[in-house]
CSV table of N, CA and C in Angstrom, one decimal:
chain,number,residue,atom,x,y,z
I,10,MET,N,-25.6,-30.9,7.8
I,10,MET,CA,-25.8,-30.4,7.5
I,10,MET,C,-24.6,-29.5,7.9
I,11,LEU,N,-24.5,-29.3,9.5
I,11,LEU,CA,-23.3,-28.1,9.8
I,11,LEU,C,-23.1,-28.8,9.2
I,12,LYS,N,-21.7,-30.0,9.0
I,12,LYS,CA,-20.6,-30.3,8.0
I,12,LYS,C,-21.1,-29.3,7.2
I,13,ARG,N,-21.4,-28.8,5.9
I,13,ARG,CA,-21.7,-28.7,5.0
I,13,ARG,C,-21.6,-27.0,5.1
I,14,VAL,N,-21.8,-26.8,6.4
I,14,VAL,CA,-22.0,-25.6,6.5
I,14,VAL,C,-20.8,-24.8,6.3
I,15,LEU,N,-20.2,-25.4,8.0
I,15,LEU,CA,-19.0,-25.4,8.2
I,15,LEU,C,-17.8,-25.3,7.0
I,16,PHE,N,-18.0,-27.0,5.5
I,16,PHE,CA,-17.0,-26.9,5.0
I,16,PHE,C,-16.7,-25.6,4.2
I,17,SER,N,-18.3,-25.1,3.7
I,17,SER,CA,-18.4,-23.9,2.6
I,17,SER,C,-17.6,-22.5,2.9
I,18,VAL,N,-17.8,-22.2,4.5
I,18,VAL,CA,-17.5,-21.4,5.7
I,18,VAL,C,-16.1,-21.0,5.2
I,19,LEU,N,-15.0,-22.5,5.3
I,19,LEU,CA,-13.8,-22.2,5.8
I,19,LEU,C,-13.2,-22.5,4.2
I,20,MET,N,-14.4,-23.1,3.1
I,20,MET,CA,-13.4,-23.2,1.7
I,20,MET,C,-13.4,-21.0,1.5
I,21,GLY,N,-14.2,-20.3,2.1
I,21,GLY,CA,-14.6,-19.9,1.7
I,21,GLY,C,-13.2,-18.5,2.3
I,22,GLY,N,-13.5,-19.0,3.1
I,22,GLY,CA,-12.3,-18.7,4.4
I,22,GLY,C,-10.9,-17.9,3.3
I,23,LEU,N,-10.6,-20.2,2.9
I,23,LEU,CA,-9.2,-20.5,1.9
I,23,LEU,C,-9.0,-19.3,0.8
I,24,MET,N,-10.7,-19.1,-0.2
I,24,MET,CA,-10.2,-18.8,-1.3
I,24,MET,C,-9.8,-17.1,-1.1
I,25,VAL,N,-10.7,-16.4,-0.3
I,25,VAL,CA,-10.3,-15.1,0.1
I,25,VAL,C,-8.8,-15.1,0.8
I,26,SER,N,-8.1,-15.9,1.0
I,26,SER,CA,-7.1,-16.1,1.8
I,26,SER,C,-6.0,-16.1,0.7
I,27,LEU,N,-6.1,-17.3,-0.8
I,27,LEU,CA,-5.6,-17.0,-1.9
I,27,LEU,C,-5.5,-15.3,-2.7
I,28,ALA,N,-6.9,-15.4,-3.1
I,28,ALA,CA,-6.8,-13.9,-3.9
I,28,ALA,C,-6.2,-12.9,-3.3
I,29,GLN,N,-5.8,-12.5,-1.4
I,29,GLN,CA,-5.5,-11.5,-1.4
I,29,GLN,C,-3.7,-12.1,-1.5
I,30,ALA,N,-3.0,-13.5,-1.2
I,30,ALA,CA,-1.8,-13.0,-1.8
I,30,ALA,C,-1.3,-13.0,-3.0
I,31,SER,N,-2.1,-13.1,-4.1
I,31,SER,CA,-2.2,-12.8,-4.9
I,31,SER,C,-1.6,-11.4,-5.1
I,32,VAL,N,-2.6,-10.5,-4.3
I,32,VAL,CA,-2.1,-8.8,-4.6
I,32,VAL,C,-1.5,-8.4,-4.3
I,33,TYR,N,-1.1,-9.2,-3.3
I,33,TYR,CA,0.2,-8.5,-2.3
I,33,TYR,C,2.1,-9.1,-3.1
I,34,GLU,N,1.8,-9.9,-4.0
I,34,GLU,CA,3.2,-10.1,-4.6
I,34,GLU,C,3.8,-9.4,-5.3
I,35,LYS,N,2.6,-8.8,-6.3
I,35,LYS,CA,2.7,-7.8,-7.0
I,35,LYS,C,2.8,-7.2,-6.3
I,36,ARG,N,3.2,-6.7,-5.0
I,36,ARG,CA,3.6,-5.1,-4.4
I,36,ARG,C,5.2,-5.1,-4.9
I,37,PRO,N,5.6,-4.0,-4.5
I,37,PRO,CA,7.2,-3.4,-4.6
I,37,PRO,C,8.1,-4.2,-3.5
I,38,ASP,N,8.9,-4.7,-3.4
I,38,ASP,CA,9.5,-5.5,-1.4
I,38,ASP,C,10.0,-4.1,-0.4
I,39,HIS,N,8.9,-4.4,0.1
I,39,HIS,CA,8.4,-4.1,1.1
I,39,HIS,C,10.1,-2.8,2.1
I,40,ASP,N,11.1,-3.7,2.3
I,40,ASP,CA,11.9,-3.4,2.9
I,40,ASP,C,12.9,-2.5,2.0
I,41,ALA,N,12.8,-2.5,0.1
I,41,ALA,CA,13.4,-1.2,0.3
I,41,ALA,C,12.8,0.0,-0.3
I,42,PHE,N,11.2,-0.1,-0.1
I,42,PHE,CA,10.5,1.1,-0.3
I,42,PHE,C,11.1,1.6,1.3
I,43,GLU,N,10.8,1.3,2.2
I,43,GLU,CA,10.4,1.4,4.2
I,43,GLU,C,12.1,2.4,4.3
I,44,ALA,N,13.8,2.2,3.3
I,44,ALA,CA,14.6,1.9,3.3
I,44,ALA,C,14.8,3.1,2.4
I,45,ALA,N,14.5,3.2,1.3
I,45,ALA,CA,14.3,3.9,-0.2
I,45,ALA,C,13.2,5.9,1.1
I,46,LEU,N,12.1,5.6,1.7
I,46,LEU,CA,11.7,6.1,2.3
I,46,LEU,C,12.2,7.3,4.0
I,47,LYS,N,12.9,6.1,4.0
I,47,LYS,CA,13.7,6.9,5.3
I,47,LYS,C,15.0,8.0,4.9
I,48,ALA,N,15.8,7.5,4.0
I,48,ALA,CA,16.3,8.1,3.2
I,48,ALA,C,15.8,9.6,2.6
I,49,CYS,N,15.3,8.8,2.0
I,49,CYS,CA,14.1,10.7,1.2
I,49,CYS,C,13.7,11.7,2.5
I,50,MET,N,13.1,11.2,3.8
I,50,MET,CA,12.8,12.1,4.8
I,50,MET,C,13.8,12.4,5.0
I,51,ASP,N,14.5,11.8,5.1
I,51,ASP,CA,16.0,12.7,6.3
I,51,ASP,C,17.0,13.7,5.3
I,52,GLU,N,17.0,13.3,3.7
I,52,GLU,CA,17.6,14.1,3.0
I,52,GLU,C,16.9,15.6,2.5
I,53,ALA,N,15.1,15.9,2.7
I,53,ALA,CA,13.9,16.2,2.4
I,53,ALA,C,14.7,17.4,3.9
I,54,GLY,N,14.1,18.4,2.9
I,54,GLY,CA,13.6,19.6,4.1
I,54,GLY,C,12.8,19.6,4.9
I,55,GLN,N,12.7,21.0,5.8
I,55,GLN,CA,11.3,21.0,6.5
I,55,GLN,C,10.4,21.6,5.8
I,56,ASP,N,9.1,21.2,6.1
I,56,ASP,CA,7.9,22.4,5.8
I,56,ASP,C,8.0,23.4,6.9
I,57,ALA,N,7.1,24.6,6.6
I,57,ALA,CA,6.7,25.3,7.5
I,57,ALA,C,6.2,24.7,9.3
I,58,GLN,N,5.8,23.9,9.1
I,58,GLN,CA,5.5,22.7,10.2
I,58,GLN,C,5.7,22.1,10.8
I,59,GLY,N,7.2,21.8,10.5
I,59,GLY,CA,8.6,20.9,10.6
I,59,GLY,C,8.3,19.6,10.6
I,60,ARG,N,7.7,19.7,9.8
I,60,ARG,CA,7.7,18.2,8.8
I,60,ARG,C,8.2,17.3,7.7
I,61,PRO,N,8.8,16.8,6.7
I,61,PRO,CA,9.5,16.8,5.2
I,61,PRO,C,8.6,17.4,4.7
I,62,ASP,N,9.6,18.1,3.5
I,62,ASP,CA,8.7,18.7,2.6
I,62,ASP,C,8.2,17.0,1.8
I,63,ARG,N,6.9,17.4,1.4
I,63,ARG,CA,6.7,16.4,0.8
I,63,ARG,C,7.4,16.2,-0.8
I,64,ASP,N,6.8,17.7,-1.1
I,64,ASP,CA,7.4,17.5,-2.8
I,64,ASP,C,9.0,17.2,-2.7
I,65,ALA,N,9.4,17.6,-2.1
I,65,ALA,CA,11.4,16.3,-2.0
I,65,ALA,C,11.4,15.1,-2.2
I,66,VAL,N,10.4,15.1,-0.5
I,66,VAL,CA,9.9,13.4,-1.1
I,66,VAL,C,9.7,12.6,-1.9
I,67,ASP,N,8.9,13.2,-2.3
I,67,ASP,CA,8.0,12.6,-3.6
I,67,ASP,C,9.3,12.2,-4.5
I,68,ALA,N,9.7,13.7,-5.2
I,68,ALA,CA,11.0,13.5,-6.1
I,68,ALA,C,12.3,13.0,-5.6
I,69,CYS,N,12.7,12.4,-4.7
I,69,CYS,CA,13.1,12.0,-4.2
I,69,CYS,C,13.1,10.3,-4.5
I,70,MET,N,12.0,10.0,-4.0
I,70,MET,CA,11.5,8.6,-4.5
I,70,MET,C,11.0,8.2,-5.4
I,71,LYS,N,11.2,9.1,-6.4
I,71,LYS,CA,10.5,8.8,-8.1
I,71,LYS,C,11.8,8.8,-8.7
I,72,LYS,N,13.5,9.1,-7.8
I,72,LYS,CA,14.8,9.3,-8.7
I,72,LYS,C,15.0,7.3,-8.3
I,73,LYS,N,14.4,7.4,-7.2
I,73,LYS,CA,14.8,6.0,-6.5
I,73,LYS,C,14.0,4.8,-7.2
I,74,GLY,N,13.2,5.6,-7.7
I,74,GLY,CA,12.1,4.5,-8.9
I,74,GLY,C,10.4,3.7,-7.9
I,75,PHE,N,9.9,4.2,-6.8
I,75,PHE,CA,9.1,4.6,-6.7
I,75,PHE,C,8.1,5.5,-6.4
I,76,GLU,N,7.0,6.0,-7.0
I,76,GLU,CA,6.4,5.9,-7.9
I,76,GLU,C,4.5,6.6,-6.8
I,77,LYS,N,3.8,7.3,-6.8
I,77,LYS,CA,2.3,7.1,-5.7
I,77,LYS,C,1.9,7.2,-6.6
I,78,PRO,N,1.0,6.4,-6.6
I,78,PRO,CA,-0.2,5.9,-7.4
I,78,PRO,C,-1.1,7.5,-7.6
I,79,GLU,N,-1.5,7.2,-8.8
I,79,GLU,CA,-2.9,8.1,-8.8
I,79,GLU,C,-4.0,8.1,-8.3
I,80,GLY,N,-4.5,9.2,-7.8
I,80,GLY,CA,-6.2,9.4,-7.5
I,80,GLY,C,-5.6,9.6,-5.7
I,81,GLY,N,-4.1,9.6,-5.2
I,81,GLY,CA,-4.3,9.6,-3.7
I,81,GLY,C,-4.5,8.5,-2.2
I,82,PRO,N,-4.2,8.4,-1.5
I,82,PRO,CA,-4.3,7.4,-1.3
I,82,PRO,C,-5.2,6.8,-1.0
I,83,GLY,N,-5.7,5.3,-0.9
I,83,GLY,CA,-6.8,5.1,-0.9
I,83,GLY,C,-7.8,4.7,0.6
I,84,GLY,N,-9.0,3.9,0.5
I,84,GLY,CA,-9.5,3.6,2.1
I,84,GLY,C,-10.2,5.4,2.8
I,85,GLN,N,-10.0,6.1,2.2
I,85,GLN,CA,-10.3,7.4,3.1
I,85,GLN,C,-12.0,7.3,3.0
I,86,GLY,N,-12.5,6.5,2.1
I,86,GLY,CA,-14.2,6.8,2.3
I,86,GLY,C,-14.0,7.9,1.8
I,87,GLY,N,-14.2,8.0,0.6
I,87,GLY,CA,-14.0,9.0,-0.4
I,87,GLY,C,-14.9,9.2,-1.9
I,88,PRO,N,-15.4,9.2,-2.6
I,88,PRO,CA,-15.7,8.5,-4.4
I,88,PRO,C,-14.0,8.8,-4.9
I,89,PRO,N,-14.1,7.8,-5.4
I,89,PRO,CA,-13.1,7.6,-6.6
I,89,PRO,C,-12.8,9.1,-7.7
I,90,PRO,N,-11.9,8.9,-7.6
I,90,PRO,CA,-11.5,10.3,-8.8
I,90,PRO,C,-11.9,10.6,-9.9
I,91,ARG,N,-13.1,11.5,-9.8
I,91,ARG,CA,-13.0,11.6,-11.6
I,91,ARG,C,-12.2,11.8,-12.8
I,92,ASP,N,-12.5,11.5,-13.7
I,92,ASP,CA,-11.0,12.1,-15.1
I,92,ASP,C,-12.0,13.1,-15.8
């Protein structure tokens, strides 16, 4: 009985790992994204608080082929955006 339970738990963990791996394969190249973001943050001017201008960074990233997903950042605990 204990062997079956442990086997089930291990197989469940394996299935979750495989499912997550396929999600990450669809992401853009992380190194290319990081390089583009650094370049855009260096090019953008600063806002009143001394941070890179968000609109300028967004426009630069769009020119480089990286667009922000709709709905804002995920995982913030709020409800999903309404249409």
